PDB file of C-alpha atoms in Angstrom:
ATOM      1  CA  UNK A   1      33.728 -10.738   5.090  1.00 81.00           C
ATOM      2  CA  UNK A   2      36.721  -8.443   5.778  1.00 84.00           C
ATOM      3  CA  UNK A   3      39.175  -7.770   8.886  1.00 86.00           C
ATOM      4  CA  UNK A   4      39.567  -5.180  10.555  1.00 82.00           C
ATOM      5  CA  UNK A   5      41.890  -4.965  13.597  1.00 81.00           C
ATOM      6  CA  UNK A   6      42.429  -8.316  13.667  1.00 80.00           C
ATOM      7  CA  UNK A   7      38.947  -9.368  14.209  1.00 80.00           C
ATOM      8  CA  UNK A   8      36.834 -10.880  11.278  1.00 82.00           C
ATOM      9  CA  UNK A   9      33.741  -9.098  10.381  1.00 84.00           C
ATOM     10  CA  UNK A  10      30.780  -9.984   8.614  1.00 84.00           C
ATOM     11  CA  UNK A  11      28.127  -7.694   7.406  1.00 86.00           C
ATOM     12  CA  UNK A  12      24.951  -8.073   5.632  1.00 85.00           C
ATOM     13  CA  UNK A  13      21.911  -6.035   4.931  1.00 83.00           C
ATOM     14  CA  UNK A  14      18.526  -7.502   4.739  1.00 80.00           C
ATOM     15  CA  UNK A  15      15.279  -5.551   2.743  1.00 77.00           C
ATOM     16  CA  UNK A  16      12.020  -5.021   3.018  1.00 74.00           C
ATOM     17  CA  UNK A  17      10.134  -3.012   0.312  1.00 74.00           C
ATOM     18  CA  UNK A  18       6.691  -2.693  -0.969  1.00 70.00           C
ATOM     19  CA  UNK A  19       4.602  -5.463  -1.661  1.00 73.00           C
ATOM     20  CA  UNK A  20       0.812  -6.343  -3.049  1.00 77.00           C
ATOM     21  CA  UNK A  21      -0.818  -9.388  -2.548  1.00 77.00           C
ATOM     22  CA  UNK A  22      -3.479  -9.994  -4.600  1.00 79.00           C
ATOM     23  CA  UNK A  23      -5.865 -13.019  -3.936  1.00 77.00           C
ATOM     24  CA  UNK A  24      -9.480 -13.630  -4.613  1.00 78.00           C
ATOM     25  CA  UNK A  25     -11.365 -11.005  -2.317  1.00 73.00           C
ATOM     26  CA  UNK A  26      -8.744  -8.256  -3.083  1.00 74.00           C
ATOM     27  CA  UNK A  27      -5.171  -6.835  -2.767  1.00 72.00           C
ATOM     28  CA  UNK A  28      -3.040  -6.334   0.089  1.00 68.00           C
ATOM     29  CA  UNK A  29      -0.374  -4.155   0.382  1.00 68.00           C
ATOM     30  CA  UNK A  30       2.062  -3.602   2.900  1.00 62.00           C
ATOM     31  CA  UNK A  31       3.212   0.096   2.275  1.00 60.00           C
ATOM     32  CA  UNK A  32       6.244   0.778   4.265  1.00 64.00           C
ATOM     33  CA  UNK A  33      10.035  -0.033   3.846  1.00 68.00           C
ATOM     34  CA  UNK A  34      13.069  -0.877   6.004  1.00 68.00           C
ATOM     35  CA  UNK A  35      16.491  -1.886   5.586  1.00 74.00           C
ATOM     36  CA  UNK A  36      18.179  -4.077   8.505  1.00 76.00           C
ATOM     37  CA  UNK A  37      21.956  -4.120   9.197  1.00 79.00           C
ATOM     38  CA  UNK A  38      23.785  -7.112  10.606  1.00 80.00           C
ATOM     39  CA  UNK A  39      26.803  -6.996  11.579  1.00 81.00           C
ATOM     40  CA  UNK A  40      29.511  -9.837  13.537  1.00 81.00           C
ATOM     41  CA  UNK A  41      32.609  -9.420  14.655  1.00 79.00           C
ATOM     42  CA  UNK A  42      35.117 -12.163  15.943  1.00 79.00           C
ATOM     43  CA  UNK A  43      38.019 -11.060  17.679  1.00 74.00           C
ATOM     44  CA  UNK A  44      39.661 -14.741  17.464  1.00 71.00           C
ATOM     45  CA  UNK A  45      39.273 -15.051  21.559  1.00 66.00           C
ATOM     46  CA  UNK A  46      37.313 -17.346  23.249  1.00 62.00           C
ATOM     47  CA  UNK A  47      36.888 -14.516  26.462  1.00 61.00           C
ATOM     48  CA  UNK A  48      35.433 -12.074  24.026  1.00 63.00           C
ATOM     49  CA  UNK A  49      33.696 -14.134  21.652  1.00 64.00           C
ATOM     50  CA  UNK A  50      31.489 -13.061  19.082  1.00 68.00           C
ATOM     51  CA  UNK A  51      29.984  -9.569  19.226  1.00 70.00           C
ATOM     52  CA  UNK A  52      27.161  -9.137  17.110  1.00 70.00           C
ATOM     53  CA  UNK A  53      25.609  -5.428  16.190  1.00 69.00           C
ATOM     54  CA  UNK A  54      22.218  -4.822  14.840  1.00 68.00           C
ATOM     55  CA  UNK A  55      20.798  -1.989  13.617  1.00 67.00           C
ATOM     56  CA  UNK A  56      17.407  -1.760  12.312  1.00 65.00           C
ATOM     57  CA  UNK A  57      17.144   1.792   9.771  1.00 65.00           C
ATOM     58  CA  UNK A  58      13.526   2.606   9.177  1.00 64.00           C
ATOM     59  CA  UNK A  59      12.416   5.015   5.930  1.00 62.00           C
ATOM     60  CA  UNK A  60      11.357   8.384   6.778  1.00 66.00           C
ATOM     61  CA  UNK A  61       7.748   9.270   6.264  1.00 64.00           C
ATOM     62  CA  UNK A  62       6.949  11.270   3.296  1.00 62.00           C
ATOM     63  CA  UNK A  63       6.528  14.708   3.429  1.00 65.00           C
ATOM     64  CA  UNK A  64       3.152  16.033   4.231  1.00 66.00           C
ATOM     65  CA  UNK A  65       1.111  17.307   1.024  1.00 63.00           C
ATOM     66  CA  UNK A  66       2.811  20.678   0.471  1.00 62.00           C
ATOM     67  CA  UNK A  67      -0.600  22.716  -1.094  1.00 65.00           C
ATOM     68  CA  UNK A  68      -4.474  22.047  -1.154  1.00 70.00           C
ATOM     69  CA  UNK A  69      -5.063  20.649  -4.913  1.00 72.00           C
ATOM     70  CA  UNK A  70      -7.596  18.160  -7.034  1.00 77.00           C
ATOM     71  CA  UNK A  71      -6.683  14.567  -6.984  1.00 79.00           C
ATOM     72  CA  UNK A  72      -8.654  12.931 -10.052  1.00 85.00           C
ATOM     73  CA  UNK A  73      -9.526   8.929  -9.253  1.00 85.00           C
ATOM     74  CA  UNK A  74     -11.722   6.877 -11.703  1.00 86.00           C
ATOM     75  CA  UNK A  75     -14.306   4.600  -9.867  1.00 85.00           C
ATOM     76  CA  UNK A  76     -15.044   1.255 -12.363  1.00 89.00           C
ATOM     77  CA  UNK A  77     -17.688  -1.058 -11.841  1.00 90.00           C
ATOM     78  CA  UNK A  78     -16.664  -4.680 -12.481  1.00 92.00           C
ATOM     79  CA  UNK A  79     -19.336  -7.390 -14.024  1.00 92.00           C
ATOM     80  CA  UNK A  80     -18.086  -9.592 -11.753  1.00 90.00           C
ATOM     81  CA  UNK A  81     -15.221 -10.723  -9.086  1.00 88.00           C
ATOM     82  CA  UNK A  82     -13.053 -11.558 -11.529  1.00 89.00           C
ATOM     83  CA  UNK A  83     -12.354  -7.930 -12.577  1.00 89.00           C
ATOM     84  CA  UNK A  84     -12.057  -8.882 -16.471  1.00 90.00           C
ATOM     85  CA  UNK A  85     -15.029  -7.251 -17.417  1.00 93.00           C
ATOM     86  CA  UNK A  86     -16.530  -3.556 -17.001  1.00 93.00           C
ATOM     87  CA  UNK A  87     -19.698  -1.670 -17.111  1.00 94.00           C
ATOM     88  CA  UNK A  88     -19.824   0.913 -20.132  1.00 92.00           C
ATOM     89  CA  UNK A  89     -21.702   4.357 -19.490  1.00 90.00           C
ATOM     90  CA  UNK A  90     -24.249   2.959 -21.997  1.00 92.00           C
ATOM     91  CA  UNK A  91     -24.800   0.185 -19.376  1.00 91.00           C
ATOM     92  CA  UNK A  92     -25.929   2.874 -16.456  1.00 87.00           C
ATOM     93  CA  UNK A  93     -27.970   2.832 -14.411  1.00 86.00           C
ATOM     94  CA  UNK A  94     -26.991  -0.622 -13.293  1.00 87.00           C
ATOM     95  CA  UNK A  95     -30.210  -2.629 -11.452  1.00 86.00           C
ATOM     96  CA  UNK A  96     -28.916  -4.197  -8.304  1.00 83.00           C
ATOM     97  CA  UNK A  97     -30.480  -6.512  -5.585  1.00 84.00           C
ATOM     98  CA  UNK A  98     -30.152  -4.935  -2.128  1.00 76.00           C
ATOM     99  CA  UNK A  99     -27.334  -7.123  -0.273  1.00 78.00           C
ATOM    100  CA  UNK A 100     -25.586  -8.089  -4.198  1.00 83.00           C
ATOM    101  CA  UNK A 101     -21.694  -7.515  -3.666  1.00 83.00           C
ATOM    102  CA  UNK A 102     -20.496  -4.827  -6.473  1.00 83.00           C
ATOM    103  CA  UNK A 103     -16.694  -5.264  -7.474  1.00 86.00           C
ATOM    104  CA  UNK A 104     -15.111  -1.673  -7.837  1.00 84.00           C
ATOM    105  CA  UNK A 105     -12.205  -0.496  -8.867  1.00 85.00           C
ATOM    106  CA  UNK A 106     -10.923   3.230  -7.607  1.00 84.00           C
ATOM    107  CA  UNK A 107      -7.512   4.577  -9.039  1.00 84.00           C
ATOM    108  CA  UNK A 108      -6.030   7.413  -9.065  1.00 85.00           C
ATOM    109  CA  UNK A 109      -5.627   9.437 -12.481  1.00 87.00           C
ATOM    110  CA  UNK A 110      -2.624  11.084 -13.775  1.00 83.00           C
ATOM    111  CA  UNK A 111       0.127  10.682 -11.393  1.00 78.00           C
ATOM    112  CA  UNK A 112       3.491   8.611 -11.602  1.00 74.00           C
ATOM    113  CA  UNK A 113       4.631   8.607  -8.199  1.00 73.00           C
ATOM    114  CA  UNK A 114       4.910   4.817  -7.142  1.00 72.00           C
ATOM    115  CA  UNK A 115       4.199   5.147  -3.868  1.00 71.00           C
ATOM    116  CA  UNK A 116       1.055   7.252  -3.676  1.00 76.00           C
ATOM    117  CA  UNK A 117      -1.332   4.936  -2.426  1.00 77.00           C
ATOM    118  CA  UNK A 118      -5.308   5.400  -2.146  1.00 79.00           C
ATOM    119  CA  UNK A 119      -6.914   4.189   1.078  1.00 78.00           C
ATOM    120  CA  UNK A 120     -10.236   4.827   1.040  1.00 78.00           C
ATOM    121  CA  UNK A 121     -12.288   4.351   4.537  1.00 78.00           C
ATOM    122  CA  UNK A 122     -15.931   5.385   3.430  1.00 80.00           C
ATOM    123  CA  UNK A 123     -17.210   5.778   0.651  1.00 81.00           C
ATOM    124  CA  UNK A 124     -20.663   7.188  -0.621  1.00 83.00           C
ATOM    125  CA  UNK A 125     -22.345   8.068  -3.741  1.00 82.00           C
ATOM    126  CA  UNK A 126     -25.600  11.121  -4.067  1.00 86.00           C
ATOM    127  CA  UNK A 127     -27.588  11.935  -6.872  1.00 86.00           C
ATOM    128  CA  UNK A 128     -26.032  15.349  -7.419  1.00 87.00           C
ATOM    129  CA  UNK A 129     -22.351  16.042  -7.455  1.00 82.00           C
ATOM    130  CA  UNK A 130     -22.151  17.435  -3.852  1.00 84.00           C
ATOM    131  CA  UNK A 131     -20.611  15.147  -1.313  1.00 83.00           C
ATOM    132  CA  UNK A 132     -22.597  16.674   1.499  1.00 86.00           C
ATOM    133  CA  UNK A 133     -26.205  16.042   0.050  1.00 89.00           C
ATOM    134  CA  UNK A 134     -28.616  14.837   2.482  1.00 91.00           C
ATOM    135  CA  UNK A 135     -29.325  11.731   0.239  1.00 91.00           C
ATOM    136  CA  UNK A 136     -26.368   9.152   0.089  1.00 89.00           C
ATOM    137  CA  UNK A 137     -25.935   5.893  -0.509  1.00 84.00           C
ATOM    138  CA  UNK A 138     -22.709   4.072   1.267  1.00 83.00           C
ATOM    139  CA  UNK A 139     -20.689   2.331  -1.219  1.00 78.00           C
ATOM    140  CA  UNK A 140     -17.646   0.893   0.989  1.00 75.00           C
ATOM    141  CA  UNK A 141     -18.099   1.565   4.957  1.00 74.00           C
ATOM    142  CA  UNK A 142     -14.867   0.823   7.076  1.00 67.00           C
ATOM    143  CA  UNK A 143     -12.900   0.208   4.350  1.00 60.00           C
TER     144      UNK A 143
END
């Protein structure tokens, strides 16, 4: 609290960062920032009363990708919901019923930026390392 003009004025800033949830079917993650201003000022008469200014400063976007380039992610497979566990490559191929939920894990590789974040809406694997191969199989649809 300070005065200024002969009015009282109280300011305060309230902030909302980054956050991940993580419960039993997954994480959550709320990706974008803000930073609220509040401020009140009392003049000490009742005719003007209290005047009270809000302003709400939201974060800039980043940046759009400057260049084309490789972005290396690592897809795990999990032995079970609880994520402790992980198939080796001595464990491939892995025999699945049709319908049998798979835990994964995709991460990106090699990068220290905190606030990259992977969102992945389909997903799809082929038996040859071309993406466009007639054969796929969907992974994660809608994701």
């Amino acid at each position: 609290m300070r005065e200024e003009d002969g009015s009282l004025v109280y300011e305060t800033d309230v902030f909302g960062t980054r956050m991940i949830q993580t419960g039993k079917l997954g994480s959550l993650t709320r990706d974008s920032t803000f930073s609220l201003h509040v401020q009140c000022k009392y003049t000490g008469s009742q005719e003007t009363g209290l005047q009270i200014n809000v302003t709400v400063y939201t974060v800039s976007p980043p940046p759009p990708a400057s260049e084309d380039g490789i972005l290396e992610l690592e897809l795990r497979i999990a032995k079970g919901g609880d994520y402790r566990s992980w198939y080796v490559d001595s464990d491939y191929p892995i025999q699945r019923i049709l319908q049998e939920p798979m835990f994964m894990e995709i991460r990106v590789l090699d990068r220290t930026d905190p606030m990259i974040v992977l969102r992945l809406h389909d997903c799809w694997a082929t038996p040859v390392p071309a993406p466009d191969h007639e054969v796929q199989w969907s992974l994660l649809v809608d994701g």
